[in-house]
Amino acid sequence: MRLQFVHYEGHTFMHSKLFLPFKSSLLTILAVSAAFVVSSKPAFAQAPHSLDAAEQQKVDTLVKQMTLQQKLDYIGGTGFGVRAVSSLGIPALDMSDGPYGTRSNSGFPSTTYGAGINMAASWNPELAARVGAGIGRDARARGVHFMLGPGVNIYRSPRNGRNFEYFGEDPFLAGQIAVGYITGMQEQGVSATVKHYLGNNSEFLRHDSDSEIDERTLREIYMPAFEVAVKQGHVSSVMDSYNLINGQHATQNGYFNIDILRKEWGFKGVLMSDWDATYDAIGAANGGLDIEEPGGKFMNNANLGPAIRAGKVSEATIDEKVRRILETAASYGWLNRDQHDASISFVDTKNKEVALDAAREGAVLLKNAGNLLPLDKSAIKTILIVGPDAYPGVPVGGGSAGVVPFHMVSALEGISNEVGAATTVLYDRGFRRCRIWRPLRSLRLKPRTVRPG
């Protein structure tokens, strides 16, 4: 079944072949819309390519035609995207959160996949490529250019609130899963964004914490997944993290952003900030950041205009930022085509199959004492399910990785349906939330007051 959304006299209708009780002119409009969708050719899922001479000339011309104010506006985000420059025919570019589904920032549902650690537990880069491709298709159906994932930060502490998004503590495994994910997604004409570069291993005090990491540890543990994402996955976008690394915030850390990412690894794409992870206009501009999200709070005309006139930032530096964004757009064909692909259903049956395969492959049986599993349904009379996440279902860990699924089946419902009416299924929530910890959420420390401990 194909679902399409049809606009008629200010209203939006969901149309499918199963929706029949419409009459007269509205029915005609829906029928014409359906016929158009069926007969239209699928949009080209353009993977990124090296620019030819004509494409490069077009980008260079656009940079020259932009005024300084237009350039400075361009490197400040629009909430979730890159602004249009209508006078020059430059389209807006949309971004979406949700490394394990396409949230598209509207709350509209999307196929929701198992989180990063589930994918890593499959040890299957080809499966990761299928997941990346599925998310890419959903992104094309919604007109999204940049997907903000995958996250590849290495597990430093089990208490990190975003560990579920990442691929575990093994740098090689994390890198290979990321390469599969990135390749599958970008083949759909959607840029992946590898994040959070670098050493973002704690959500607590994430704006103020300083990850002090020696060079060997960086090279062997914390950077390899990012390195292969660039060198093997050819990722088109990288996101800087909130934290400091060795005394300097990621978004203004020229050693990591320029010396390593650009010069050593050869990254040619877009380097964006995490949301509100920019702290200094001149530092970020000279430190390699291309675009500040969600907006130009620091990298704007008011701050950088005087800095350019004073010689603290060169206009050539700003030109390079604009050029990298436009080159990335040109490499996908975004400057010449609509990113929305109307040939892809909002509910993609291919993606449902991939999500199920990913969930199955991510399940790891560590021990099966006495060959207890699989359970014999004919012999089991009573099952007790314990745990707060057994009901209702918890599809994702939340935060910026939160995705709204079209539907979900909780563990309680799934097991009950599987064993049938002959088996009694009991449930207890078990652990209750500790309200005593809530006041600690407001705790904040200034960097200068932090002491090793």
Short mmCIF file of C-alpha atoms in Angstrom, two decimals:
data_model
loop_
_atom_site.label_atom_id
_atom_site.label_comp_id
_atom_site.label_asym_id
_atom_site.label_seq_id
_atom_site.Cartn_x
_atom_site.Cartn_y
_atom_site.Cartn_z
CA MET A 1 0.00 0.00 0.00
CA ARG A 2 1.34 3.45 -0.92
CA LEU A 3 0.48 6.42 1.27
CA GLN A 4 0.57 9.91 -0.19
CA PHE A 5 -0.39 13.24 1.33
CA VAL A 6 -2.60 15.37 -0.89
CA HIS A 7 -3.30 19.05 -0.27
CA TYR A 8 -6.79 20.29 -1.17
CA GLU A 9 -8.30 23.66 -0.23
CA GLY A 10 -5.99 24.13 2.74
CA HIS A 11 -6.43 20.60 4.11
CA THR A 12 -4.14 17.58 4.00
CA PHE A 13 -5.53 14.12 3.27
CA MET A 14 -3.77 10.78 3.52
CA HIS A 15 -4.48 8.87 0.34
CA SER A 16 -4.07 5.16 -0.32
CA LYS A 17 -5.74 2.59 -2.49
CA LEU A 18 -7.71 1.49 0.56
CA PHE A 19 -9.31 4.90 1.14
CA LEU A 20 -12.45 4.79 -1.04
CA PRO A 21 -15.30 6.79 0.56
CA PHE A 22 -14.42 10.13 -1.06
CA LYS A 23 -16.87 11.74 -3.43
CA SER A 24 -17.13 13.98 -6.48
CA SER A 25 -14.37 16.54 -7.03
CA LEU A 26 -12.21 15.46 -4.10
CA LEU A 27 -12.23 11.86 -5.33
CA THR A 28 -11.19 13.07 -8.78
CA ILE A 29 -8.32 15.08 -7.34
CA LEU A 30 -7.12 12.12 -5.29
CA ALA A 31 -7.36 9.80 -8.27
CA VAL A 32 -5.38 12.18 -10.46
CA SER A 33 -2.77 12.51 -7.71
CA ALA A 34 -2.48 8.73 -7.38
CA ALA A 35 -2.17 8.31 -11.13
CA PHE A 36 0.57 10.92 -11.24
CA VAL A 37 2.55 9.23 -8.48
CA VAL A 38 2.31 5.82 -10.11
CA SER A 39 3.33 7.08 -13.55
CA SER A 40 6.13 9.38 -12.43
CA LYS A 41 9.70 8.10 -12.68
CA PRO A 42 11.69 7.66 -9.46
CA ALA A 43 14.07 10.49 -8.67
CA PHE A 44 17.74 9.68 -9.16
CA ALA A 45 19.29 8.55 -5.87
CA GLN A 46 22.49 10.40 -6.55
CA ALA A 47 25.49 9.30 -4.54
CA PRO A 48 28.14 12.00 -4.07
CA HIS A 49 30.60 12.37 -6.92
CA SER A 50 33.71 14.39 -7.68
CA LEU A 51 32.82 17.69 -9.29
CA ASP A 52 33.57 18.15 -12.96
CA ALA A 53 35.01 21.41 -14.28
CA ALA A 54 31.59 22.93 -15.01
CA GLU A 55 30.25 22.10 -11.54
CA GLN A 56 33.34 23.52 -9.85
CA GLN A 57 33.09 26.67 -11.92
CA LYS A 58 29.46 27.07 -10.90
CA VAL A 59 30.38 26.80 -7.22
CA ASP A 60 33.26 29.27 -7.57
CA THR A 61 31.00 31.70 -9.41
CA LEU A 62 28.36 31.53 -6.68
CA VAL A 63 30.96 32.24 -4.00
CA LYS A 64 32.17 35.29 -5.96
CA GLN A 65 28.64 36.55 -6.48
CA MET A 66 27.72 36.42 -2.79
CA THR A 67 28.22 39.55 -0.74
CA LEU A 68 30.19 39.30 2.50
CA GLN A 69 26.99 39.63 4.51
CA GLN A 70 25.38 36.83 2.50
CA LYS A 71 28.38 34.62 3.19
CA LEU A 72 28.32 35.35 6.91
CA ASP A 73 24.59 34.67 7.02
CA TYR A 74 25.12 31.45 5.09
CA ILE A 75 27.46 29.93 7.69
CA GLY A 76 24.84 30.37 10.42
CA GLY A 77 22.18 27.67 10.50
CA THR A 78 18.41 27.95 10.24
CA GLY A 79 17.46 25.76 13.18
CA PHE A 80 17.98 22.53 11.27
CA GLY A 81 19.60 23.34 8.00
CA VAL A 82 21.43 25.70 5.66
CA ARG A 83 19.64 28.80 4.45
CA ALA A 84 18.69 29.50 0.85
CA VAL A 85 20.13 32.40 -1.12
CA SER A 86 17.17 32.96 -3.38
CA SER A 87 18.71 35.81 -5.36
CA LEU A 88 21.40 33.40 -6.61
CA GLY A 89 19.21 30.34 -6.95
CA ILE A 90 20.84 28.52 -4.04
CA PRO A 91 18.27 26.24 -2.36
CA ALA A 92 17.86 25.63 1.36
CA LEU A 93 19.30 22.37 2.70
CA ASP A 94 17.41 20.49 5.40
CA MET A 95 18.84 18.44 8.26
CA SER A 96 17.22 15.84 10.47
CA ASP A 97 18.04 14.31 13.81
CA GLY A 98 17.57 10.64 14.52
CA PRO A 99 20.51 8.34 13.74
CA TYR A 100 18.09 5.39 13.88
CA GLY A 101 15.17 6.83 11.97
CA THR A 102 14.31 10.03 10.13
CA ARG A 103 12.72 12.34 12.66
CA SER A 104 12.63 15.24 10.19
CA ASN A 105 11.95 17.57 13.14
CA SER A 106 8.19 17.46 12.65
CA GLY A 107 7.19 14.60 14.91
CA PHE A 108 5.97 12.66 11.89
CA PRO A 109 6.60 8.92 12.32
CA SER A 110 9.40 7.02 10.65
CA THR A 111 10.68 3.49 10.51
CA THR A 112 12.68 3.14 13.71
CA TYR A 113 15.72 0.88 13.91
CA GLY A 114 17.61 -0.71 16.74
CA ALA A 115 20.09 1.70 18.32
CA GLY A 116 23.82 1.81 17.62
CA ILE A 117 24.94 -0.77 20.14
CA ASN A 118 22.37 -3.18 18.69
CA MET A 119 23.84 -2.66 15.23
CA ALA A 120 27.40 -3.12 16.48
CA ALA A 121 26.36 -6.36 18.21
CA SER A 122 25.50 -7.79 14.78
CA TRP A 123 29.17 -7.49 13.68
CA ASN A 124 27.74 -6.99 10.20
CA PRO A 125 28.79 -3.92 8.15
CA GLU A 126 26.54 -5.06 5.29
CA LEU A 127 23.55 -4.94 7.61
CA ALA A 128 24.64 -1.46 8.71
CA ALA A 129 24.67 -0.46 5.04
CA ARG A 130 21.09 -1.70 4.65
CA VAL A 131 20.05 0.31 7.71
CA GLY A 132 21.82 3.41 6.38
CA ALA A 133 20.11 2.96 3.01
CA GLY A 134 16.72 2.57 4.67
CA ILE A 135 17.14 5.77 6.66
CA GLY A 136 18.38 7.44 3.49
CA ARG A 137 15.22 6.42 1.63
CA ASP A 138 13.06 7.78 4.43
CA ALA A 139 15.06 10.99 4.30
CA ARG A 140 14.49 11.31 0.55
CA ALA A 141 10.76 10.74 1.05
CA ARG A 142 10.81 13.70 3.45
CA GLY A 143 13.18 15.97 1.51
CA VAL A 144 16.06 15.79 4.00
CA HIS A 145 19.61 16.48 2.75
CA PHE A 146 21.74 15.86 5.87
CA MET A 147 21.06 13.08 8.37
CA LEU A 148 22.75 13.77 11.70
CA GLY A 149 24.33 10.38 12.28
CA PRO A 150 25.99 8.02 12.90
CA GLY A 151 27.48 8.63 16.33
CA VAL A 152 30.78 6.83 16.85
CA ASN A 153 32.03 7.99 20.23
CA ILE A 154 33.83 5.26 22.14
CA TYR A 155 32.40 4.09 25.45
CA ARG A 156 34.49 5.70 28.18
CA SER A 157 31.98 5.24 30.98
CA PRO A 158 28.80 3.16 31.24
CA ARG A 159 27.12 6.24 32.71
CA ASN A 160 27.24 8.26 29.50
CA GLY A 161 23.62 9.05 28.67
CA ARG A 162 24.11 8.57 24.92
CA ASN A 163 26.00 5.29 24.90
CA PHE A 164 23.01 3.56 23.33
CA GLU A 165 23.56 5.63 20.16
CA TYR A 166 27.16 4.55 19.70
CA PHE A 167 28.88 1.38 18.50
CA GLY A 168 30.58 0.21 21.68
CA GLU A 169 34.14 0.35 22.97
CA ASP A 170 36.02 -1.35 20.11
CA PRO A 171 37.44 1.25 17.69
CA PHE A 172 37.79 -1.15 14.76
CA LEU A 173 34.25 -2.53 15.07
CA ALA A 174 32.80 0.96 15.53
CA GLY A 175 34.61 2.17 12.43
CA GLN A 176 33.53 -0.68 10.16
CA ILE A 177 29.89 -0.45 11.24
CA ALA A 178 30.03 3.31 10.63
CA VAL A 179 31.51 2.84 7.15
CA GLY A 180 28.67 0.48 6.22
CA TYR A 181 26.02 2.86 7.58
CA ILE A 182 27.53 5.89 5.82
CA THR A 183 27.97 4.13 2.48
CA GLY A 184 24.40 2.83 2.44
CA MET A 185 22.94 6.21 3.33
CA GLN A 186 25.00 8.33 0.94
CA GLU A 187 24.20 6.05 -1.99
CA GLN A 188 20.61 7.27 -1.54
CA GLY A 189 21.67 10.86 -2.18
CA VAL A 190 21.66 11.84 1.51
CA SER A 191 24.71 13.03 3.43
CA ALA A 192 25.60 11.18 6.62
CA THR A 193 27.10 13.22 9.47
CA VAL A 194 29.58 11.38 11.66
CA LYS A 195 29.57 12.69 15.23
CA HIS A 196 30.53 13.83 17.87
CA TYR A 197 34.10 14.81 17.01
CA LEU A 198 35.90 14.35 19.48
CA GLY A 199 36.08 12.75 22.95
CA ASN A 200 32.40 13.42 23.71
CA ASN A 201 32.07 10.72 26.35
CA SER A 202 29.79 12.36 28.92
CA GLU A 203 26.48 14.17 28.69
CA PHE A 204 26.91 15.53 32.21
CA LEU A 205 28.59 18.97 32.00
CA ARG A 206 29.05 18.41 28.29
CA HIS A 207 29.62 22.11 27.57
CA ASP A 208 32.29 22.41 30.26
CA SER A 209 34.05 19.06 30.51
CA ASP A 210 37.58 18.76 29.18
CA SER A 211 38.63 15.42 27.68
CA GLU A 212 42.36 15.25 28.40
CA ILE A 213 43.66 12.53 26.10
CA ASP A 214 47.27 11.82 25.16
CA GLU A 215 48.27 11.40 21.53
CA ARG A 216 48.67 7.62 21.54
CA THR A 217 45.27 7.09 23.18
CA LEU A 218 43.68 9.45 20.69
CA ARG A 219 45.21 7.59 17.76
CA GLU A 220 44.46 4.08 19.02
CA ILE A 221 41.04 4.49 20.66
CA TYR A 222 39.16 7.76 20.11
CA MET A 223 39.98 8.78 16.53
CA PRO A 224 40.02 5.56 14.44
CA ALA A 225 36.24 5.41 13.89
CA PHE A 226 36.23 9.02 12.66
CA GLU A 227 39.29 8.39 10.51
CA VAL A 228 37.80 5.42 8.65
CA ALA A 229 34.50 7.29 8.30
CA VAL A 230 36.45 9.89 6.32
CA LYS A 231 38.97 7.69 4.49
CA GLN A 232 36.85 4.60 3.77
CA GLY A 233 33.28 5.85 4.16
CA HIS A 234 33.97 9.19 2.43
CA VAL A 235 31.49 10.81 4.78
CA SER A 236 30.27 14.20 3.56
CA SER A 237 29.75 15.86 6.93
CA VAL A 238 31.31 15.83 10.39
CA MET A 239 29.82 17.29 13.57
CA ASP A 240 32.01 18.86 16.26
CA SER A 241 31.18 18.06 19.89
CA TYR A 242 30.37 20.27 22.88
CA ASN A 243 33.33 19.45 25.08
CA LEU A 244 36.87 20.69 25.23
CA ILE A 245 39.71 18.44 24.08
CA ASN A 246 43.00 19.08 25.84
CA GLY A 247 41.93 22.55 26.92
CA GLN A 248 40.16 23.85 23.81
CA HIS A 249 36.57 23.48 22.65
CA ALA A 250 36.08 21.16 19.69
CA THR A 251 34.49 23.84 17.52
CA GLN A 252 37.59 26.02 17.71
CA ASN A 253 40.24 23.33 17.95
CA GLY A 254 42.37 23.83 14.88
CA TYR A 255 44.62 20.87 15.63
CA PHE A 256 41.78 18.38 15.28
CA ASN A 257 39.62 20.28 12.77
CA ILE A 258 42.31 21.46 10.37
CA ASP A 259 45.61 19.67 10.98
CA ILE A 260 44.15 16.19 11.41
CA LEU A 261 40.66 16.19 9.83
CA ARG A 262 41.44 18.34 6.79
CA LYS A 263 45.15 18.01 6.13
CA GLU A 264 46.01 14.54 7.44
CA TRP A 265 42.79 12.66 6.63
CA GLY A 266 41.85 14.70 3.56
CA PHE A 267 38.28 15.55 4.60
CA LYS A 268 36.64 17.78 1.96
CA GLY A 269 33.10 18.01 3.31
CA VAL A 270 31.15 20.17 5.75
CA LEU A 271 32.19 20.56 9.39
CA MET A 272 29.23 21.67 11.51
CA SER A 273 28.82 22.37 15.19
CA ASP A 274 26.60 20.41 17.48
CA TRP A 275 23.59 22.48 18.50
CA ASP A 276 24.78 25.44 20.64
CA ALA A 277 28.30 23.98 20.77
CA THR A 278 29.95 27.16 19.46
CA TYR A 279 31.48 29.49 22.03
CA ASP A 280 33.65 32.05 20.22
CA ALA A 281 33.20 33.65 16.80
CA ILE A 282 36.85 34.23 15.88
CA GLY A 283 38.01 30.98 17.45
CA ALA A 284 35.44 28.95 15.53
CA ALA A 285 36.01 30.79 12.25
CA ASN A 286 39.76 30.27 12.37
CA GLY A 287 39.46 26.85 13.99
CA GLY A 288 37.91 25.14 10.99
CA LEU A 289 34.16 25.23 11.69
CA ASP A 290 32.09 25.66 8.50
CA ILE A 291 28.58 26.19 9.83
CA GLU A 292 27.20 26.99 13.27
CA GLU A 293 23.98 25.32 14.32
CA PRO A 294 21.23 25.95 15.15
CA GLY A 295 21.97 29.53 14.10
CA GLY A 296 24.67 32.13 13.83
CA LYS A 297 24.82 33.08 17.50
CA PHE A 298 28.56 33.68 17.24
CA MET A 299 29.53 33.27 13.59
CA ASN A 300 27.48 36.16 12.26
CA ASN A 301 27.92 39.50 10.56
CA ALA A 302 27.92 41.47 13.81
CA ASN A 303 30.86 39.48 15.20
CA LEU A 304 32.82 38.47 12.13
CA GLY A 305 32.32 41.61 10.04
CA PRO A 306 34.48 43.74 12.40
CA ALA A 307 36.92 40.83 12.83
CA ILE A 308 37.44 40.67 9.08
CA ARG A 309 37.96 44.42 8.84
CA ALA A 310 40.45 44.22 11.71
CA GLY A 311 42.37 41.41 10.02
CA LYS A 312 41.59 38.85 12.73
CA VAL A 313 39.72 36.64 10.25
CA SER A 314 40.30 36.66 6.50
CA GLU A 315 37.47 36.79 3.99
CA ALA A 316 39.22 33.92 2.21
CA THR A 317 38.58 31.80 5.32
CA ILE A 318 34.85 32.58 5.08
CA ASP A 319 34.91 31.85 1.34
CA GLU A 320 36.30 28.37 2.01
CA LYS A 321 33.47 27.60 4.42
CA VAL A 322 30.83 28.66 1.91
CA ARG A 323 32.64 26.82 -0.87
CA ARG A 324 32.73 23.54 1.08
CA ILE A 325 28.99 23.69 1.74
CA LEU A 326 28.23 24.44 -1.91
CA GLU A 327 30.68 21.81 -3.17
CA THR A 328 29.00 19.21 -0.99
CA ALA A 329 25.59 20.27 -2.31
CA ALA A 330 26.85 20.13 -5.90
CA SER A 331 28.37 16.68 -5.38
CA TYR A 332 24.90 15.30 -4.61
CA GLY A 333 23.12 17.35 -7.27
CA TRP A 334 21.20 19.31 -4.63
CA LEU A 335 21.75 22.59 -6.49
CA ASN A 336 19.89 21.20 -9.50
CA ARG A 337 17.22 18.81 -8.22
CA ASP A 338 14.53 18.50 -5.58
CA GLN A 339 15.64 16.36 -2.66
CA HIS A 340 12.10 15.13 -2.06
CA ASP A 341 11.57 11.85 -3.91
CA ALA A 342 7.84 11.31 -4.42
CA SER A 343 8.43 7.77 -5.70
CA ILE A 344 9.30 6.58 -2.17
CA SER A 345 6.44 5.78 0.22
CA PHE A 346 6.38 7.40 3.61
CA VAL A 347 5.86 3.90 4.98
CA ASP A 348 8.55 1.93 3.16
CA THR A 349 7.98 -1.83 3.36
CA LYS A 350 11.64 -2.46 2.51
CA ASN A 351 12.63 -0.57 5.63
CA LYS A 352 10.34 -2.66 7.83
CA GLU A 353 12.17 -5.81 6.73
CA VAL A 354 15.56 -4.22 7.37
CA ALA A 355 14.52 -3.02 10.83
CA LEU A 356 13.39 -6.53 11.75
CA ASP A 357 16.60 -8.11 10.44
CA ALA A 358 18.68 -5.57 12.38
CA ALA A 359 16.80 -6.25 15.61
CA ARG A 360 17.26 -9.99 15.19
CA GLU A 361 20.96 -9.85 14.36
CA GLY A 362 21.66 -7.51 17.27
CA ALA A 363 20.35 -10.00 19.82
CA VAL A 364 23.27 -11.90 21.37
CA LEU A 365 22.81 -15.04 23.47
CA LEU A 366 25.65 -15.14 25.99
CA LYS A 367 24.69 -18.30 27.85
CA ASN A 368 22.11 -21.06 27.48
CA ALA A 369 22.52 -23.22 30.56
CA GLY A 370 20.73 -26.52 30.25
CA ASN A 371 19.57 -25.66 26.73
CA LEU A 372 16.69 -23.72 28.26
CA LEU A 373 16.21 -21.76 25.05
CA PRO A 374 14.28 -21.82 22.85
CA LEU A 375 11.29 -22.21 25.14
CA ASP A 376 8.83 -25.00 24.46
CA LYS A 377 5.50 -23.22 24.26
CA SER A 378 3.61 -26.43 24.90
CA ALA A 379 5.44 -26.95 28.21
CA ILE A 380 5.44 -23.38 29.53
CA LYS A 381 2.46 -22.54 31.72
CA THR A 382 3.47 -19.22 33.29
CA ILE A 383 5.97 -16.49 32.33
CA LEU A 384 6.91 -13.53 34.54
CA ILE A 385 8.23 -10.42 32.80
CA VAL A 386 9.98 -7.88 35.03
CA GLY A 387 11.30 -4.46 34.12
CA PRO A 388 10.18 -0.86 33.49
CA ASP A 389 10.90 -1.07 29.74
CA ALA A 390 8.81 -4.20 29.15
CA TYR A 391 5.67 -2.06 28.91
CA PRO A 392 5.08 0.34 27.33
CA GLY A 393 7.62 -0.25 24.60
CA VAL A 394 10.73 1.93 24.51
CA PRO A 395 11.85 2.12 20.87
CA VAL A 396 14.82 4.47 21.40
CA GLY A 397 16.77 6.08 24.20
CA GLY A 398 15.41 9.58 23.60
CA GLY A 399 17.07 12.95 23.21
CA SER A 400 18.24 13.90 19.75
CA ALA A 401 18.12 10.21 18.81
CA GLY A 402 14.40 10.08 19.54
CA VAL A 403 12.31 8.84 16.63
CA VAL A 404 8.55 8.35 16.55
CA PRO A 405 7.75 4.88 15.12
CA PHE A 406 4.60 4.21 13.13
CA HIS A 407 3.83 1.52 15.69
CA MET A 408 5.72 -0.50 18.27
CA VAL A 409 5.28 -3.80 20.09
CA SER A 410 6.35 -3.94 23.73
CA ALA A 411 8.12 -6.98 25.17
CA LEU A 412 5.00 -7.74 27.21
CA GLU A 413 2.72 -7.68 24.17
CA GLY A 414 5.15 -9.52 21.92
CA ILE A 415 5.73 -12.39 24.33
CA SER A 416 2.04 -12.62 25.14
CA ASN A 417 1.14 -12.82 21.47
CA GLU A 418 3.81 -15.42 20.80
CA VAL A 419 2.93 -17.87 23.57
CA GLY A 420 -0.82 -17.55 23.09
CA ALA A 421 -3.79 -18.02 25.39
CA ALA A 422 -2.60 -21.33 26.88
CA THR A 423 0.20 -19.55 28.81
CA THR A 424 -0.27 -17.06 31.64
CA VAL A 425 1.96 -13.99 31.27
CA LEU A 426 2.57 -11.93 34.41
CA TYR A 427 4.22 -8.53 34.60
CA ASP A 428 5.83 -6.36 37.26
CA ARG A 429 7.50 -3.03 36.62
CA GLY A 430 10.15 -3.76 39.22
CA PHE A 431 12.48 -0.77 39.56
CA ARG A 432 10.87 2.56 40.44
CA ARG A 433 12.48 5.82 39.50
CA CYS A 434 14.45 7.54 42.23
CA ARG A 435 13.01 11.04 42.52
CA ILE A 436 15.79 11.97 44.95
CA TRP A 437 18.20 12.49 42.04
CA ARG A 438 16.12 15.11 40.26
CA PRO A 439 17.59 18.15 42.08
CA LEU A 440 21.04 17.21 40.76
CA ARG A 441 19.95 17.97 37.21
CA SER A 442 20.42 21.66 37.90
CA LEU A 443 24.03 21.26 39.03
CA ARG A 444 26.50 23.25 36.92
CA LEU A 445 30.20 23.86 37.36
CA LYS A 446 32.38 26.42 35.69
CA PRO A 447 35.46 25.05 33.90
CA ARG A 448 37.88 26.96 36.14
CA THR A 449 36.45 25.39 39.27
CA VAL A 450 36.79 21.82 38.03
CA ARG A 451 39.58 19.85 39.65
CA PRO A 452 40.89 16.40 38.77
CA GLY A 453 39.42 13.74 40.97
#
